[in-house]
Short mmCIF file of N, CA and C in Angstrom, two decimals:
data_model
loop_
_atom_site.label_atom_id
_atom_site.label_comp_id
_atom_site.label_asym_id
_atom_site.label_seq_id
_atom_site.Cartn_x
_atom_site.Cartn_y
_atom_site.Cartn_z
N UNK A 288 0.97 -1.06 -0.26
CA UNK A 288 -0.10 0.14 0.21
C UNK A 288 0.89 1.10 -0.06
N UNK A 289 0.50 2.28 -0.35
CA UNK A 289 0.93 3.67 -0.51
C UNK A 289 0.25 4.52 0.10
N UNK A 290 1.21 5.42 0.45
CA UNK A 290 0.56 6.63 1.19
C UNK A 290 0.80 8.07 0.28
N UNK A 291 0.07 9.03 0.58
CA UNK A 291 0.42 10.43 0.25
C UNK A 291 0.79 11.27 1.54
N UNK A 292 2.19 11.74 1.56
CA UNK A 292 2.48 12.26 2.96
C UNK A 292 2.72 13.96 2.32
N UNK A 293 2.17 14.46 3.58
CA UNK A 293 2.12 16.10 2.90
C UNK A 293 3.50 16.28 4.11
N UNK A 294 4.36 17.03 3.20
CA UNK A 294 5.92 17.29 3.60
C UNK A 294 6.26 18.71 3.84
N UNK A 295 6.42 19.41 4.41
CA UNK A 295 6.84 20.77 4.06
C UNK A 295 7.87 20.96 3.13
N UNK A 296 7.92 22.35 2.34
CA UNK A 296 8.88 22.00 0.90
C UNK A 296 10.33 21.83 1.49
N UNK A 297 11.00 22.80 2.35
CA UNK A 297 12.25 22.52 2.49
C UNK A 297 12.84 21.09 3.02
N UNK A 298 11.72 20.17 3.99
CA UNK A 298 11.59 18.86 4.20
C UNK A 298 11.87 17.90 3.01
N UNK A 299 10.91 18.19 2.27
CA UNK A 299 10.56 17.54 0.85
C UNK A 299 12.03 17.75 0.14
N UNK A 300 12.35 18.93 -0.12
CA UNK A 300 13.75 18.85 -1.15
C UNK A 300 14.80 18.37 -0.29
N UNK A 301 14.70 18.23 1.04
CA UNK A 301 16.01 17.60 1.58
C UNK A 301 15.94 15.86 1.37
N UNK A 302 14.74 15.10 1.11
CA UNK A 302 14.63 14.30 1.18
C UNK A 302 15.00 13.94 -0.38
N UNK A 303 14.65 14.82 -1.48
CA UNK A 303 14.61 14.26 -3.01
C UNK A 303 16.21 14.65 -2.72
N UNK A 304 16.65 15.58 -2.46
CA UNK A 304 18.12 15.53 -2.42
C UNK A 304 19.21 14.16 -1.76
N UNK A 305 18.71 13.99 -0.71
CA UNK A 305 19.65 12.78 -0.42
C UNK A 305 19.91 12.98 0.95
N UNK A 306 19.57 14.37 1.55
CA UNK A 306 20.23 14.51 2.79
C UNK A 306 19.43 14.75 3.86
N UNK A 307 18.13 14.57 3.80
CA UNK A 307 17.27 14.15 5.08
C UNK A 307 16.82 12.25 4.62
N UNK A 308 17.47 11.48 5.65
CA UNK A 308 17.20 9.97 5.77
C UNK A 308 16.17 9.42 6.27
N UNK A 309 15.48 10.29 7.53
CA UNK A 309 14.77 10.05 8.00
C UNK A 309 13.03 11.18 8.11
N UNK A 310 12.46 10.60 7.95
CA UNK A 310 11.37 11.58 8.23
C UNK A 310 10.51 11.10 9.46
N UNK A 311 10.17 12.17 10.55
CA UNK A 311 9.57 12.21 11.55
C UNK A 311 8.25 12.35 11.34
N UNK A 312 7.42 11.56 12.55
CA UNK A 312 5.96 11.46 12.60
C UNK A 312 5.79 11.42 14.17
N UNK A 313 4.71 12.01 14.14
CA UNK A 313 4.25 11.77 15.55
C UNK A 313 3.36 10.66 15.85
N UNK A 314 2.14 10.44 14.59
CA UNK A 314 1.42 9.27 14.26
C UNK A 314 1.84 8.61 12.91
N UNK A 315 1.62 7.30 13.23
CA UNK A 315 2.01 6.49 11.98
C UNK A 315 1.17 5.67 11.29
N UNK A 316 1.36 5.08 10.46
CA UNK A 316 0.39 4.41 9.70
C UNK A 316 -0.11 3.03 10.67
N UNK A 317 -1.56 2.84 10.51
CA UNK A 317 -1.94 1.73 11.04
C UNK A 317 -1.56 0.30 10.00
N UNK A 318 -1.94 0.68 8.48
CA UNK A 318 -1.70 -0.30 7.59
C UNK A 318 -0.27 -0.87 7.20
N UNK A 319 -0.30 -1.50 6.37
CA UNK A 319 0.91 -1.99 5.88
C UNK A 319 1.47 -1.09 4.52
N UNK A 320 2.57 -0.27 5.16
CA UNK A 320 2.73 0.82 3.76
C UNK A 320 3.91 0.53 3.40
N UNK A 321 4.18 0.41 2.22
CA UNK A 321 5.59 0.21 1.17
C UNK A 321 6.57 1.66 1.12
N UNK A 322 5.36 2.38 0.21
CA UNK A 322 5.77 3.74 -0.43
C UNK A 322 5.18 4.82 0.01
N UNK A 323 6.03 5.86 -0.13
CA UNK A 323 5.50 6.93 0.14
C UNK A 323 5.45 8.45 -0.90
N UNK A 324 4.50 8.60 -1.34
CA UNK A 324 4.21 9.54 -2.42
C UNK A 324 4.23 11.34 -1.63
N UNK A 325 5.35 11.73 -1.86
CA UNK A 325 5.70 13.11 -1.45
C UNK A 325 4.83 14.00 -2.01
N UNK A 326 3.69 14.32 -1.06
CA UNK A 326 3.29 15.81 -1.47
C UNK A 326 4.08 16.87 -0.61
N UNK A 327 3.96 18.04 -1.32
CA UNK A 327 5.06 19.18 -0.98
C UNK A 327 4.05 20.04 -0.94
N UNK A 328 3.91 20.32 0.78
CA UNK A 328 2.85 21.38 0.92
C UNK A 328 3.17 23.01 0.67
N UNK A 329 2.07 23.62 0.74
CA UNK A 329 2.17 25.39 0.90
C UNK A 329 3.60 25.67 1.02
N UNK A 330 3.88 26.53 -0.20
CA UNK A 330 3.35 27.32 -1.13
C UNK A 330 3.00 26.35 -2.32
N UNK A 331 4.03 25.03 -2.34
CA UNK A 331 4.47 24.42 -3.77
C UNK A 331 2.83 24.01 -4.01
N UNK A 332 2.22 23.30 -2.76
CA UNK A 332 1.34 21.90 -3.34
C UNK A 332 1.36 21.34 -4.69
N UNK A 333 2.22 20.40 -4.69
CA UNK A 333 2.60 19.14 -5.85
C UNK A 333 2.62 18.15 -5.25
N UNK A 334 2.42 17.12 -5.65
CA UNK A 334 3.14 16.02 -5.56
C UNK A 334 4.40 16.05 -6.26
N UNK A 335 5.65 15.65 -5.84
CA UNK A 335 7.14 16.03 -6.45
C UNK A 335 7.95 15.00 -6.30
N UNK A 336 7.51 14.00 -5.91
CA UNK A 336 7.86 12.33 -6.08
C UNK A 336 7.72 11.39 -5.04
N UNK A 337 8.58 10.52 -4.84
CA UNK A 337 8.32 9.24 -3.99
C UNK A 337 9.63 8.95 -3.40
N UNK A 338 9.22 7.35 -2.30
CA UNK A 338 10.40 7.00 -1.75
C UNK A 338 9.82 5.78 -1.24
N UNK A 339 10.59 4.82 -0.93
CA UNK A 339 10.32 3.36 -0.12
C UNK A 339 10.31 3.43 1.21
N UNK A 340 9.73 2.65 1.59
CA UNK A 340 9.98 2.70 3.14
C UNK A 340 10.74 1.93 3.44
N UNK A 341 12.14 1.53 4.28
CA UNK A 341 13.02 0.76 4.22
C UNK A 341 12.65 0.33 5.87
N UNK A 342 12.59 1.19 7.01
CA UNK A 342 11.96 0.95 8.17
C UNK A 342 11.29 2.21 8.89
N UNK A 343 10.56 1.37 9.77
CA UNK A 343 9.94 2.48 11.01
C UNK A 343 10.44 2.43 12.19
N UNK A 344 11.15 3.09 12.55
CA UNK A 344 11.75 3.43 14.36
C UNK A 344 10.49 3.75 14.78
N UNK A 345 10.31 3.21 16.22
CA UNK A 345 9.75 3.78 17.03
C UNK A 345 9.85 3.76 18.32
N UNK A 346 10.33 4.67 19.10
CA UNK A 346 10.83 4.93 20.81
C UNK A 346 10.60 6.10 21.13
N UNK A 347 11.04 6.13 22.53
CA UNK A 347 11.04 7.57 22.91
C UNK A 347 11.84 8.53 21.76
N UNK A 348 11.42 9.65 21.95
CA UNK A 348 12.29 10.60 21.05
C UNK A 348 13.38 10.74 21.31
N UNK A 349 13.70 10.71 22.77
CA UNK A 349 15.63 11.09 22.79
C UNK A 349 16.15 9.82 22.27
N UNK A 350 15.80 8.73 22.20
CA UNK A 350 16.29 7.04 21.79
C UNK A 350 16.13 7.55 20.02
N UNK A 351 15.09 8.13 19.63
CA UNK A 351 14.96 8.00 18.04
C UNK A 351 16.01 8.90 17.56
N UNK A 352 16.01 10.06 18.16
CA UNK A 352 17.15 11.47 18.13
C UNK A 352 18.64 10.62 17.96
N UNK A 353 18.94 9.93 19.10
CA UNK A 353 20.52 9.48 19.19
C UNK A 353 20.52 8.23 17.74
N UNK A 354 19.33 7.58 17.34
CA UNK A 354 19.75 6.75 16.48
C UNK A 354 19.62 7.41 14.89
N UNK A 355 19.11 8.40 14.59
CA UNK A 355 19.04 9.06 13.63
C UNK A 355 19.32 10.50 13.33
N UNK A 356 20.03 11.39 14.36
CA UNK A 356 20.53 12.60 14.11
C UNK A 356 21.35 13.06 13.07
N UNK A 357 22.52 12.13 13.03
CA UNK A 357 23.42 12.02 11.56
C UNK A 357 22.46 12.44 10.25
N UNK A 358 21.56 11.54 10.09
CA UNK A 358 20.79 11.82 8.67
C UNK A 358 19.27 12.42 9.07
N UNK A 359 19.01 13.52 9.83
CA UNK A 359 17.83 14.00 10.24
C UNK A 359 17.41 14.79 9.31
N UNK A 360 18.36 15.72 8.88
CA UNK A 360 18.10 16.56 7.91
C UNK A 360 17.51 18.10 8.68
N UNK A 361 17.47 17.96 9.76
CA UNK A 361 16.87 18.77 11.12
C UNK A 361 17.94 19.04 12.14
N UNK A 362 17.63 19.94 12.75
CA UNK A 362 18.55 20.24 14.25
C UNK A 362 17.66 19.91 15.56
N UNK A 363 18.28 19.96 16.71
CA UNK A 363 17.90 19.03 17.90
C UNK A 363 16.74 19.79 18.37
N UNK A 364 17.03 20.99 18.23
CA UNK A 364 15.99 22.48 18.75
C UNK A 364 14.49 21.99 17.90
N UNK A 365 14.53 21.86 17.17
CA UNK A 365 13.40 21.39 15.87
C UNK A 365 12.67 20.61 16.43
N UNK A 366 13.66 19.17 16.59
CA UNK A 366 13.30 18.09 16.89
C UNK A 366 12.55 18.16 18.17
N UNK A 367 13.24 18.66 19.46
CA UNK A 367 12.71 18.67 20.49
C UNK A 367 11.37 19.46 20.64
N UNK A 368 11.37 20.38 19.85
CA UNK A 368 9.77 21.01 19.55
C UNK A 368 8.66 20.35 18.80
N UNK A 369 9.15 19.85 17.89
CA UNK A 369 7.98 18.69 17.53
C UNK A 369 7.87 17.85 18.53
N UNK A 370 8.53 16.84 19.09
CA UNK A 370 8.27 16.12 19.88
C UNK A 370 7.72 16.36 21.10
N UNK A 371 8.08 17.80 21.63
CA UNK A 371 7.31 17.79 22.87
C UNK A 371 6.17 17.59 23.34
N UNK A 372 6.09 17.10 24.62
CA UNK A 372 5.24 16.28 25.27
C UNK A 372 4.52 15.40 24.69
N UNK A 373 5.59 14.72 23.69
CA UNK A 373 5.17 13.35 23.45
C UNK A 373 6.33 12.15 23.63
N UNK A 374 5.57 11.08 24.25
CA UNK A 374 6.37 9.96 24.77
C UNK A 374 6.86 8.89 23.74
N UNK A 375 6.31 9.04 22.49
CA UNK A 375 6.80 8.44 21.19
C UNK A 375 6.97 9.05 20.17
N UNK A 376 7.99 8.50 19.55
CA UNK A 376 8.45 9.00 18.42
C UNK A 376 8.26 7.83 17.17
N UNK A 377 8.27 8.48 16.21
CA UNK A 377 8.63 7.58 14.81
C UNK A 377 9.28 8.00 13.66
N UNK A 378 10.44 7.32 13.25
CA UNK A 378 11.37 7.77 12.10
C UNK A 378 10.96 6.82 10.98
N UNK A 379 10.61 7.23 9.76
CA UNK A 379 10.43 6.59 8.74
C UNK A 379 11.98 6.61 8.08
N UNK A 380 12.33 5.44 7.89
CA UNK A 380 13.76 5.73 6.85
C UNK A 380 13.26 5.63 5.51
N UNK A 381 13.90 6.31 5.01
CA UNK A 381 13.78 6.43 3.30
C UNK A 381 15.08 5.63 2.77
N UNK A 382 14.36 5.36 1.47
CA UNK A 382 15.17 4.79 0.55
C UNK A 382 14.59 4.61 -0.55
N UNK A 383 15.45 4.65 -1.68
CA UNK A 383 14.98 4.84 -3.22
C UNK A 383 14.28 5.61 -3.66
N UNK A 384 14.84 7.09 -3.34
CA UNK A 384 13.86 8.16 -3.68
C UNK A 384 13.66 8.70 -4.88
N UNK A 385 12.83 9.09 -5.84
CA UNK A 385 12.40 9.66 -7.01
C UNK A 385 11.81 10.69 -7.05
N UNK A 386 12.81 11.11 -7.96
CA UNK A 386 12.19 12.98 -7.92
C UNK A 386 11.14 12.83 -9.28
N UNK A 387 9.71 13.44 -9.39
CA UNK A 387 9.05 13.14 -10.24
C UNK A 387 9.81 14.15 -11.34
N UNK A 388 9.78 14.11 -12.72
CA UNK A 388 10.35 15.09 -13.98
C UNK A 388 9.45 16.35 -13.72
N UNK A 389 7.93 16.43 -13.32
CA UNK A 389 7.27 17.05 -13.10
C UNK A 389 6.19 16.78 -12.31
N UNK A 390 6.31 18.17 -11.45
CA UNK A 390 5.61 18.19 -10.13
C UNK A 390 3.87 17.72 -10.85
N UNK A 391 3.11 16.97 -10.20
CA UNK A 391 1.99 16.55 -10.64
C UNK A 391 1.02 17.30 -9.10
N UNK A 392 -0.27 17.47 -10.01
CA UNK A 392 -1.69 18.06 -9.49
C UNK A 392 -1.73 16.86 -8.24
N UNK A 393 -2.52 17.37 -7.22
CA UNK A 393 -2.98 16.23 -6.07
C UNK A 393 -4.22 15.34 -6.62
N UNK A 394 -4.63 16.25 -6.85
CA UNK A 394 -6.08 15.35 -7.71
C UNK A 394 -5.86 14.30 -8.52
N UNK A 395 -4.70 14.50 -9.43
CA UNK A 395 -3.79 13.14 -10.21
C UNK A 395 -3.68 11.70 -9.74
N UNK A 396 -3.50 11.68 -8.02
CA UNK A 396 -2.77 11.18 -7.31
C UNK A 396 -4.09 10.46 -6.44
N UNK A 397 -4.89 10.97 -6.01
CA UNK A 397 -6.22 10.54 -5.19
C UNK A 397 -7.52 11.08 -5.61
N UNK A 398 -8.54 10.30 -4.83
CA UNK A 398 -9.96 10.40 -5.39
C UNK A 398 -10.56 11.37 -4.29
N UNK A 399 -9.57 12.66 -4.35
CA UNK A 399 -9.90 13.66 -3.22
C UNK A 399 -9.67 14.73 -3.85
N UNK A 400 -10.30 15.93 -3.68
CA UNK A 400 -9.49 17.53 -4.12
C UNK A 400 -8.97 18.07 -2.88
N UNK A 401 -8.99 17.51 -1.76
CA UNK A 401 -8.23 18.02 -0.47
C UNK A 401 -6.76 17.30 -0.21
N UNK A 402 -5.57 17.45 -0.13
CA UNK A 402 -4.57 17.24 0.18
C UNK A 402 -4.64 16.87 2.04
N UNK A 403 -4.13 16.00 2.22
CA UNK A 403 -4.12 15.16 3.76
C UNK A 403 -3.24 16.29 4.72
N UNK A 404 -3.64 16.56 5.75
CA UNK A 404 -2.78 17.16 6.98
C UNK A 404 -1.96 16.59 7.19
N UNK A 405 -1.95 14.92 7.51
CA UNK A 405 -0.77 14.28 7.76
C UNK A 405 -0.18 13.36 6.29
N UNK A 406 -1.34 12.34 6.69
CA UNK A 406 -1.04 11.45 5.24
C UNK A 406 -2.62 11.07 5.11
N UNK A 407 -2.50 10.59 3.53
CA UNK A 407 -3.69 9.59 3.00
C UNK A 407 -3.19 8.44 2.52
N UNK A 408 -3.94 7.23 2.80
CA UNK A 408 -4.04 5.97 2.15
C UNK A 408 -4.35 6.26 0.50
N UNK A 409 -3.44 5.38 -0.29
CA UNK A 409 -4.25 5.49 -1.96
C UNK A 409 -3.86 4.01 -2.07
N UNK A 410 -4.79 3.63 -2.87
CA UNK A 410 -4.23 2.10 -3.60
C UNK A 410 -3.07 2.23 -4.30
N UNK A 411 -2.80 1.14 -4.81
CA UNK A 411 -1.32 1.12 -6.04
C UNK A 411 -1.57 1.48 -7.13
N UNK A 412 -3.24 0.96 -7.62
CA UNK A 412 -3.45 1.30 -8.55
C UNK A 412 -3.77 2.67 -9.45
N UNK A 413 -3.84 3.52 -8.06
CA UNK A 413 -3.63 5.05 -8.34
C UNK A 413 -2.67 5.51 -8.76
N UNK A 414 -1.84 4.83 -8.51
CA UNK A 414 -0.27 5.43 -9.12
C UNK A 414 0.31 4.62 -10.30
N UNK A 415 0.33 5.13 -11.35
CA UNK A 415 0.98 4.52 -12.06
C UNK A 415 1.77 5.47 -13.22
N UNK A 416 2.72 6.02 -12.34
CA UNK A 416 4.00 6.56 -13.23
C UNK A 416 4.96 6.44 -13.50
#
């Protein structure tokens, strides 16, 4: 299964450039997901690429930071603010990144006109790029 994940432009670009190998989340998928479709949020508002999920780490935020900081693409202050008051953190390990030749409209990938706040499951057959 695939998901469309909303990612801020600077983090999406860092993933696409290979600088950011972990995407952090406060909540994670309940279904078995193998591929993430990258929806670059405002002001870009386009689907720009995808990556395979190599692994999903889950632990206390400090443990996740210790394991992933070298390839986090963010600093510790931002990480701590993002996970403040959380006792569990998720780190999606990025693999096999593909940047699309041309960004796509959200509607071309999903049966919805509204991008997800966090993520949205999509059927594999919707993604034939």
